[in-house]
Coordinates of C-alpha atoms in Angstrom, one line a residue:
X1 CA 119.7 129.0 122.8
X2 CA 119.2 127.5 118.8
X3 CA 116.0 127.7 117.6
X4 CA 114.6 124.5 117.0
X5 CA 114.1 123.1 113.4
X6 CA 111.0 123.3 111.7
X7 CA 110.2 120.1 110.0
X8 CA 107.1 120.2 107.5
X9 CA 105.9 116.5 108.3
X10 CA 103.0 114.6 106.7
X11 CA 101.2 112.2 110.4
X12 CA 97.9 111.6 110.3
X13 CA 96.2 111.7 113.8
X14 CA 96.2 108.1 115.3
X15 CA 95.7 107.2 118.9
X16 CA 99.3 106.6 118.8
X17 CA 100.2 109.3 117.4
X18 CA 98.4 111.9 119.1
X19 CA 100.4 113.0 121.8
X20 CA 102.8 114.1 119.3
X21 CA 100.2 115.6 117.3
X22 CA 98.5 117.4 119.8
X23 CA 102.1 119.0 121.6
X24 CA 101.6 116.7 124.7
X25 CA 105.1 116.0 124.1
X26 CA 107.2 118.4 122.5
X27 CA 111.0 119.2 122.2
X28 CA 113.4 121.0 121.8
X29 CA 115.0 121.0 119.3
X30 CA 112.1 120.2 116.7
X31 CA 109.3 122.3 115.9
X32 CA 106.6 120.4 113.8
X33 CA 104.1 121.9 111.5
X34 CA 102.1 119.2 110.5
X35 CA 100.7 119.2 106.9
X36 CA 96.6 119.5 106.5
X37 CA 96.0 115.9 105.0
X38 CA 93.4 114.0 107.5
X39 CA 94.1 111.2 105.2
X40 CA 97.8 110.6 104.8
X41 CA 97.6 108.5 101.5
X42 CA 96.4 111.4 99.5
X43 CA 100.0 113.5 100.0
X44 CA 102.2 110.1 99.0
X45 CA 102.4 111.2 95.5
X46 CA 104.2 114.6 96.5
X47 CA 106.1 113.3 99.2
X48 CA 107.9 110.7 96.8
X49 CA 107.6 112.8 93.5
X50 CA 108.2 116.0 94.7
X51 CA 110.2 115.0 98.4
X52 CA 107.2 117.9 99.5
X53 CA 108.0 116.9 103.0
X54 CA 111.0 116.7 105.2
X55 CA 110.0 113.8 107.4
X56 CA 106.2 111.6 107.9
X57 CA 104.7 108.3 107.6
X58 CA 105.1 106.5 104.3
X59 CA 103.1 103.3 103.3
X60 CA 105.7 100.7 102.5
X61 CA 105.4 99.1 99.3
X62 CA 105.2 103.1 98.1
X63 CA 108.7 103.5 100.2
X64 CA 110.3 100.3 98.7
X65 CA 109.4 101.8 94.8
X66 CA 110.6 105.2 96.0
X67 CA 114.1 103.5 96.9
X68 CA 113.8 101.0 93.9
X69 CA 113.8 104.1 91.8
X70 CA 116.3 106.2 93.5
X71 CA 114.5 108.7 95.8
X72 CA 116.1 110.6 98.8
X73 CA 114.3 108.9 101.5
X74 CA 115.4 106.9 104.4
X75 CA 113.6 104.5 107.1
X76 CA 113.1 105.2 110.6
X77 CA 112.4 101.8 112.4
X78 CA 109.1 103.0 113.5
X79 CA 105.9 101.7 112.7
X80 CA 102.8 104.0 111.9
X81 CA 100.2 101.6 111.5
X82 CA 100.1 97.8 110.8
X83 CA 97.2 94.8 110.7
X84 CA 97.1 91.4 109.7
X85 CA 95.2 91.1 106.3
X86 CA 94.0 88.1 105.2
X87 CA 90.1 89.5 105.9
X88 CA 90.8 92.7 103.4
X89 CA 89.6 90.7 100.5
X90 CA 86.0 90.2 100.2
X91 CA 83.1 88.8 97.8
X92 CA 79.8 88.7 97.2
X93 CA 78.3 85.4 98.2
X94 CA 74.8 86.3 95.9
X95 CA 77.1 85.5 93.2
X96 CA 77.9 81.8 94.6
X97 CA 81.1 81.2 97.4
X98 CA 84.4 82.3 96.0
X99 CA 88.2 80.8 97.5
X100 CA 91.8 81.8 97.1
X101 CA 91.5 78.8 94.4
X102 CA 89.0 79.9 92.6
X103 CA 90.8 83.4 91.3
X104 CA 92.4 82.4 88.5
X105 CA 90.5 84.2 85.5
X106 CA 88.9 86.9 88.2
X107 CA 88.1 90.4 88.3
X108 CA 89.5 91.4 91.6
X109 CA 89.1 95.7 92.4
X110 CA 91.9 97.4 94.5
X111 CA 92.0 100.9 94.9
X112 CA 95.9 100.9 93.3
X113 CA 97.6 97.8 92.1
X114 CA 100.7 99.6 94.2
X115 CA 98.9 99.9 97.4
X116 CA 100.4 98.3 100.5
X117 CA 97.2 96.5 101.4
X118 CA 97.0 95.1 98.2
X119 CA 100.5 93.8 97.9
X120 CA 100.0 92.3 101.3
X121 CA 96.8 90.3 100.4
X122 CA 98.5 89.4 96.9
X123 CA 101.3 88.2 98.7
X124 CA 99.4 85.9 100.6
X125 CA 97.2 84.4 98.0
X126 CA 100.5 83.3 96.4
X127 CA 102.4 82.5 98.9
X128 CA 100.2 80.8 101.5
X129 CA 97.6 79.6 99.2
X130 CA 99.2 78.9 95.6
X131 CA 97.3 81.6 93.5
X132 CA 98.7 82.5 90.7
X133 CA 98.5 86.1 90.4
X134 CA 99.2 86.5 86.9
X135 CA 96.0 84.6 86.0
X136 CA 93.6 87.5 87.8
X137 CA 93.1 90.5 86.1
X138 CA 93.5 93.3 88.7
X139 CA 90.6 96.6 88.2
X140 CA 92.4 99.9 89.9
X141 CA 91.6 103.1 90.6
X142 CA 94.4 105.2 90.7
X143 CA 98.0 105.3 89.0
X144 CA 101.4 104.5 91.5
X145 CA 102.6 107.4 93.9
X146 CA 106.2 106.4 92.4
X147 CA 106.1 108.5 88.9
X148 CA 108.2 105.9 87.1
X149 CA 106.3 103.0 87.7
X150 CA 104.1 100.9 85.2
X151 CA 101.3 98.7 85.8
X152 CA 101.8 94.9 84.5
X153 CA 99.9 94.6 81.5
X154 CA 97.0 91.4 83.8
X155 CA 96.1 95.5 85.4
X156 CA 93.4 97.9 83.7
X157 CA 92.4 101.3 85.2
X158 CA 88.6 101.3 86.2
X159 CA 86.3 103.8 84.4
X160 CA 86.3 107.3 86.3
X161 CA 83.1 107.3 87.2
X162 CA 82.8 103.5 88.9
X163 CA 83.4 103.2 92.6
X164 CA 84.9 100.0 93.8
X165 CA 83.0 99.2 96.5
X166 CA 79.4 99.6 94.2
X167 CA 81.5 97.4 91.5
X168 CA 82.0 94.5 93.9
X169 CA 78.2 95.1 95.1
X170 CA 77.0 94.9 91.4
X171 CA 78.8 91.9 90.4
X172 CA 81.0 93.7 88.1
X173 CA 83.9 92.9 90.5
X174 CA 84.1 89.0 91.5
X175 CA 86.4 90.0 94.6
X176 CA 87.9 93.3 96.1
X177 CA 90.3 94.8 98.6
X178 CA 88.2 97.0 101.0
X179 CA 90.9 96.8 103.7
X180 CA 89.6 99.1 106.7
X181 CA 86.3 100.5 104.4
X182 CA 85.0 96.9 104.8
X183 CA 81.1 97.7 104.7
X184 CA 78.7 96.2 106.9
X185 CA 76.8 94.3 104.3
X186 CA 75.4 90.8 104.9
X187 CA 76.1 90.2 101.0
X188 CA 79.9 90.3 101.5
X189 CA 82.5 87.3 102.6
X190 CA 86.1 87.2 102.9
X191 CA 87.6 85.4 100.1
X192 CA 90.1 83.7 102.4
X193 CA 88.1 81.1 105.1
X194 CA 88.8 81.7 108.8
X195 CA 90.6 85.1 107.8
X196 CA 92.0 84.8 111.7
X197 CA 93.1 81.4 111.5
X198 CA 95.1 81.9 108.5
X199 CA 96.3 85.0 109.6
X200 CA 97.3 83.3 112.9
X201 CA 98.9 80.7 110.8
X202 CA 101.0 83.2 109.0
X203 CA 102.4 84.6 111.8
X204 CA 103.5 81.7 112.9
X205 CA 105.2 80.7 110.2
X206 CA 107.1 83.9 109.6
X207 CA 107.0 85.7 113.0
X208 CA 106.0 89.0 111.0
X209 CA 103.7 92.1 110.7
X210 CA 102.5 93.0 107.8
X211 CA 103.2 97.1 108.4
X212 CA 101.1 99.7 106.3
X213 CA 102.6 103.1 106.8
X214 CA 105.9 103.3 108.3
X215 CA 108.2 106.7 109.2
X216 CA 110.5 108.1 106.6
X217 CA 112.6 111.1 106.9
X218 CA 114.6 113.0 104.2
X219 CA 117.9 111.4 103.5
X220 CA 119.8 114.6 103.6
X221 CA 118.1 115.4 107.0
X222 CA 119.4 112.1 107.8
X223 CA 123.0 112.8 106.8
X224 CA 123.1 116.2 108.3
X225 CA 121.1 116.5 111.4
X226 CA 121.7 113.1 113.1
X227 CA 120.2 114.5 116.4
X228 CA 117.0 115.6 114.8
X229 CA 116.3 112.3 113.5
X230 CA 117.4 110.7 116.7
X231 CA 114.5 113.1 118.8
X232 CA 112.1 112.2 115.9
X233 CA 112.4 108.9 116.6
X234 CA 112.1 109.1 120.4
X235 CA 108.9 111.5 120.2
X236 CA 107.3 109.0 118.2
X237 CA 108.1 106.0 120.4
X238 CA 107.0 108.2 123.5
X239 CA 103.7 108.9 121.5
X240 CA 103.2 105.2 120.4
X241 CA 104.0 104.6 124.1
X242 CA 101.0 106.9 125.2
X243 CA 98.6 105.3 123.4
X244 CA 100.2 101.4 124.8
X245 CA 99.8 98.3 123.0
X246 CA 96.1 96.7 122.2
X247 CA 96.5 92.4 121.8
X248 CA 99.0 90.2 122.4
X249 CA 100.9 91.6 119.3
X250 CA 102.5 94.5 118.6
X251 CA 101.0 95.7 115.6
X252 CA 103.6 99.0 115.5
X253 CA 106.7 97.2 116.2
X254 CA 109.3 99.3 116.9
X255 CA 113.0 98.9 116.3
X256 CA 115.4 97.1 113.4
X257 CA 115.6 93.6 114.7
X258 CA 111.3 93.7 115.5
X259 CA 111.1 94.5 111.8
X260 CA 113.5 93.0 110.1
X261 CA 111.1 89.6 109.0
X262 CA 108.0 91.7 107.9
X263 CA 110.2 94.2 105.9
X264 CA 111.7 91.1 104.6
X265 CA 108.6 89.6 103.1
X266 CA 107.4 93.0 102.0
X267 CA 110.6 93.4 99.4
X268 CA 109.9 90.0 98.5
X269 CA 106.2 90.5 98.1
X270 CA 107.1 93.4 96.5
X271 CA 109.9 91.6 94.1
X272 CA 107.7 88.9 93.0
X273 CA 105.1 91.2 92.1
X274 CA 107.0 93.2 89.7
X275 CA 106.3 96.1 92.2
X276 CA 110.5 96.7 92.3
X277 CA 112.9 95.6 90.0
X278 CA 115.6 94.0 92.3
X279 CA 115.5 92.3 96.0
X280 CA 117.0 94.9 98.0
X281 CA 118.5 94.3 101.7
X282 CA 116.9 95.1 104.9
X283 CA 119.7 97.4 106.1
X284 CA 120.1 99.6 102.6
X285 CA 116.6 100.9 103.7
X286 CA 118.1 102.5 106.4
X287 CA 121.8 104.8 106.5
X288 CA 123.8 104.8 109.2
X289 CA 121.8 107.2 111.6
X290 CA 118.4 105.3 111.7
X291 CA 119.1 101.8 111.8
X292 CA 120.9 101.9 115.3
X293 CA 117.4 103.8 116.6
X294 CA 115.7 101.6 119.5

């Protein structure tokens, strides 16, 4: 009998991944060892820099750069995590009420001009409410994971030693992306009104999720080991499975067809924000192994 193939892979523990995590489900033909990162985002940099890992999850604006510019990677069509965000931008109403119109000429704190949750929310302001992003100045924290990329020049890189969530606090911020580290403070708003309605609203209108961190596996892995990818893909759906489906939406969706309108709007997110040089397809994100996985 071969010995299955032992895949360095960077997954976080989520409740739906963790029956893959944990060896509920196994196989065999793949044998996992799981890199030590509780937080995934910290090991993007050397998965796109250094291709440190053979297969894990990916945020996607940092996958799109990493194919603008050339690297070995290729897209499973499974989701890792996903969320509606139109409540990820906040403000401090001390410092008077503050709407998607009122940006232009802003200091507005994201963690990484690059960051997925940050293109999504940009996205929005422009597209659904008419902001024009080149009128805020953006405050960031840390450079892109993609080596080759430069900041516009409407970005500036924070001092080291201010915190993003204290800066918004403190008034030197006028609005920030907090995304899931929202704090419970009575101070703070979301910038956009009704962040449900409007997020309702979006999804109507384009029939998409707005994915976070998606599954990526080494192109050559890809190429060469068609039935490793193919078991990857089914362990992960299994484990999604597992952990079932919380609303009426799929949050994770699963498949090329579920994602083709939110991968859509990410590359042209992603395009109008200078993030990637060129509009790619939908299918060159994939090769001829993964887009056929269901």
């Amino acid at each position: 009998m071969t010995a299955p193939m032992r895949l360095h892979t960077l997954l976080a523990d989520y409740p739906v991944t963790h029956a893959l995590r944990t060896g509920e489900i196994g196989s065999d033909l793949i044998a996992f060892d799981f890199a030590p990162y509780e937080v995934s985002n910290h090991a993007f940099k050397p998965m796109v820099r250094e291709l440190a890992f053979d297969a894990g999850e990916l945020a996607i604006a940092t996958f799109l750069q990493a194919k603008d510019w050339g690297k070995p990677l290729t897209l499973l069509p499974a989701t890792i995590s996903g969320r509606f965000q139109h409540h990820c931008i906040a403000y401090n109403i001390e410092r008077g009420e503050l709407r998607p119109q009122d940006l232009a000429g802003k200091r507005v704190g994201v963690r990484a001009y690059t960051q997925t949750t940050g293109m999504w929310v940009r996205g929005i302001l422009q597209n659904q409410f008419g902001v024009d992003l080149s009128k805020v100045t953006w405050l960031t924290f840390e450079d892109a994971h993609v080596a080759e990329y430069e900041n516009p020049p409407n970005v500036i890189i924070a001092p080291p030693d201010k915190k993003l969530k204290d800066m918004l606090l403190d008034g030197e911020l006028d609005a920030a992306m907090l995304g899931s580290d929202m704090p419970d403070d009575p101070r703070l708003r979301t910038v956009v009104p009704d962040p449900e309605a409007a997020a309702r609203a979006w999804y109507e209108k384009h029939r998409a999720v707005s994915v976070n961190h998606m599954f990526v596996v080494r192109s050559d892995l890809s190429r060469d080991r068609p039935d490793v990818v193919a078991e990857l893909f089914r362990l992960l759906k299994e484990s999604k499975a597992r952990a079932g489906v919380k609303g009426e939406i799929d949050m994770r969706p699963y498949g090329f067809e579920a994602l083709r309108p939110g991968l859509e709007l990410a590359i042209e997110y992603c395009h109008q924000q200078g993030l990637v040089r060129r509009r790619m397809s939908v299918e060159e994100l994939f090769d001829d192994t993964t887009i056929g996985l269901k």
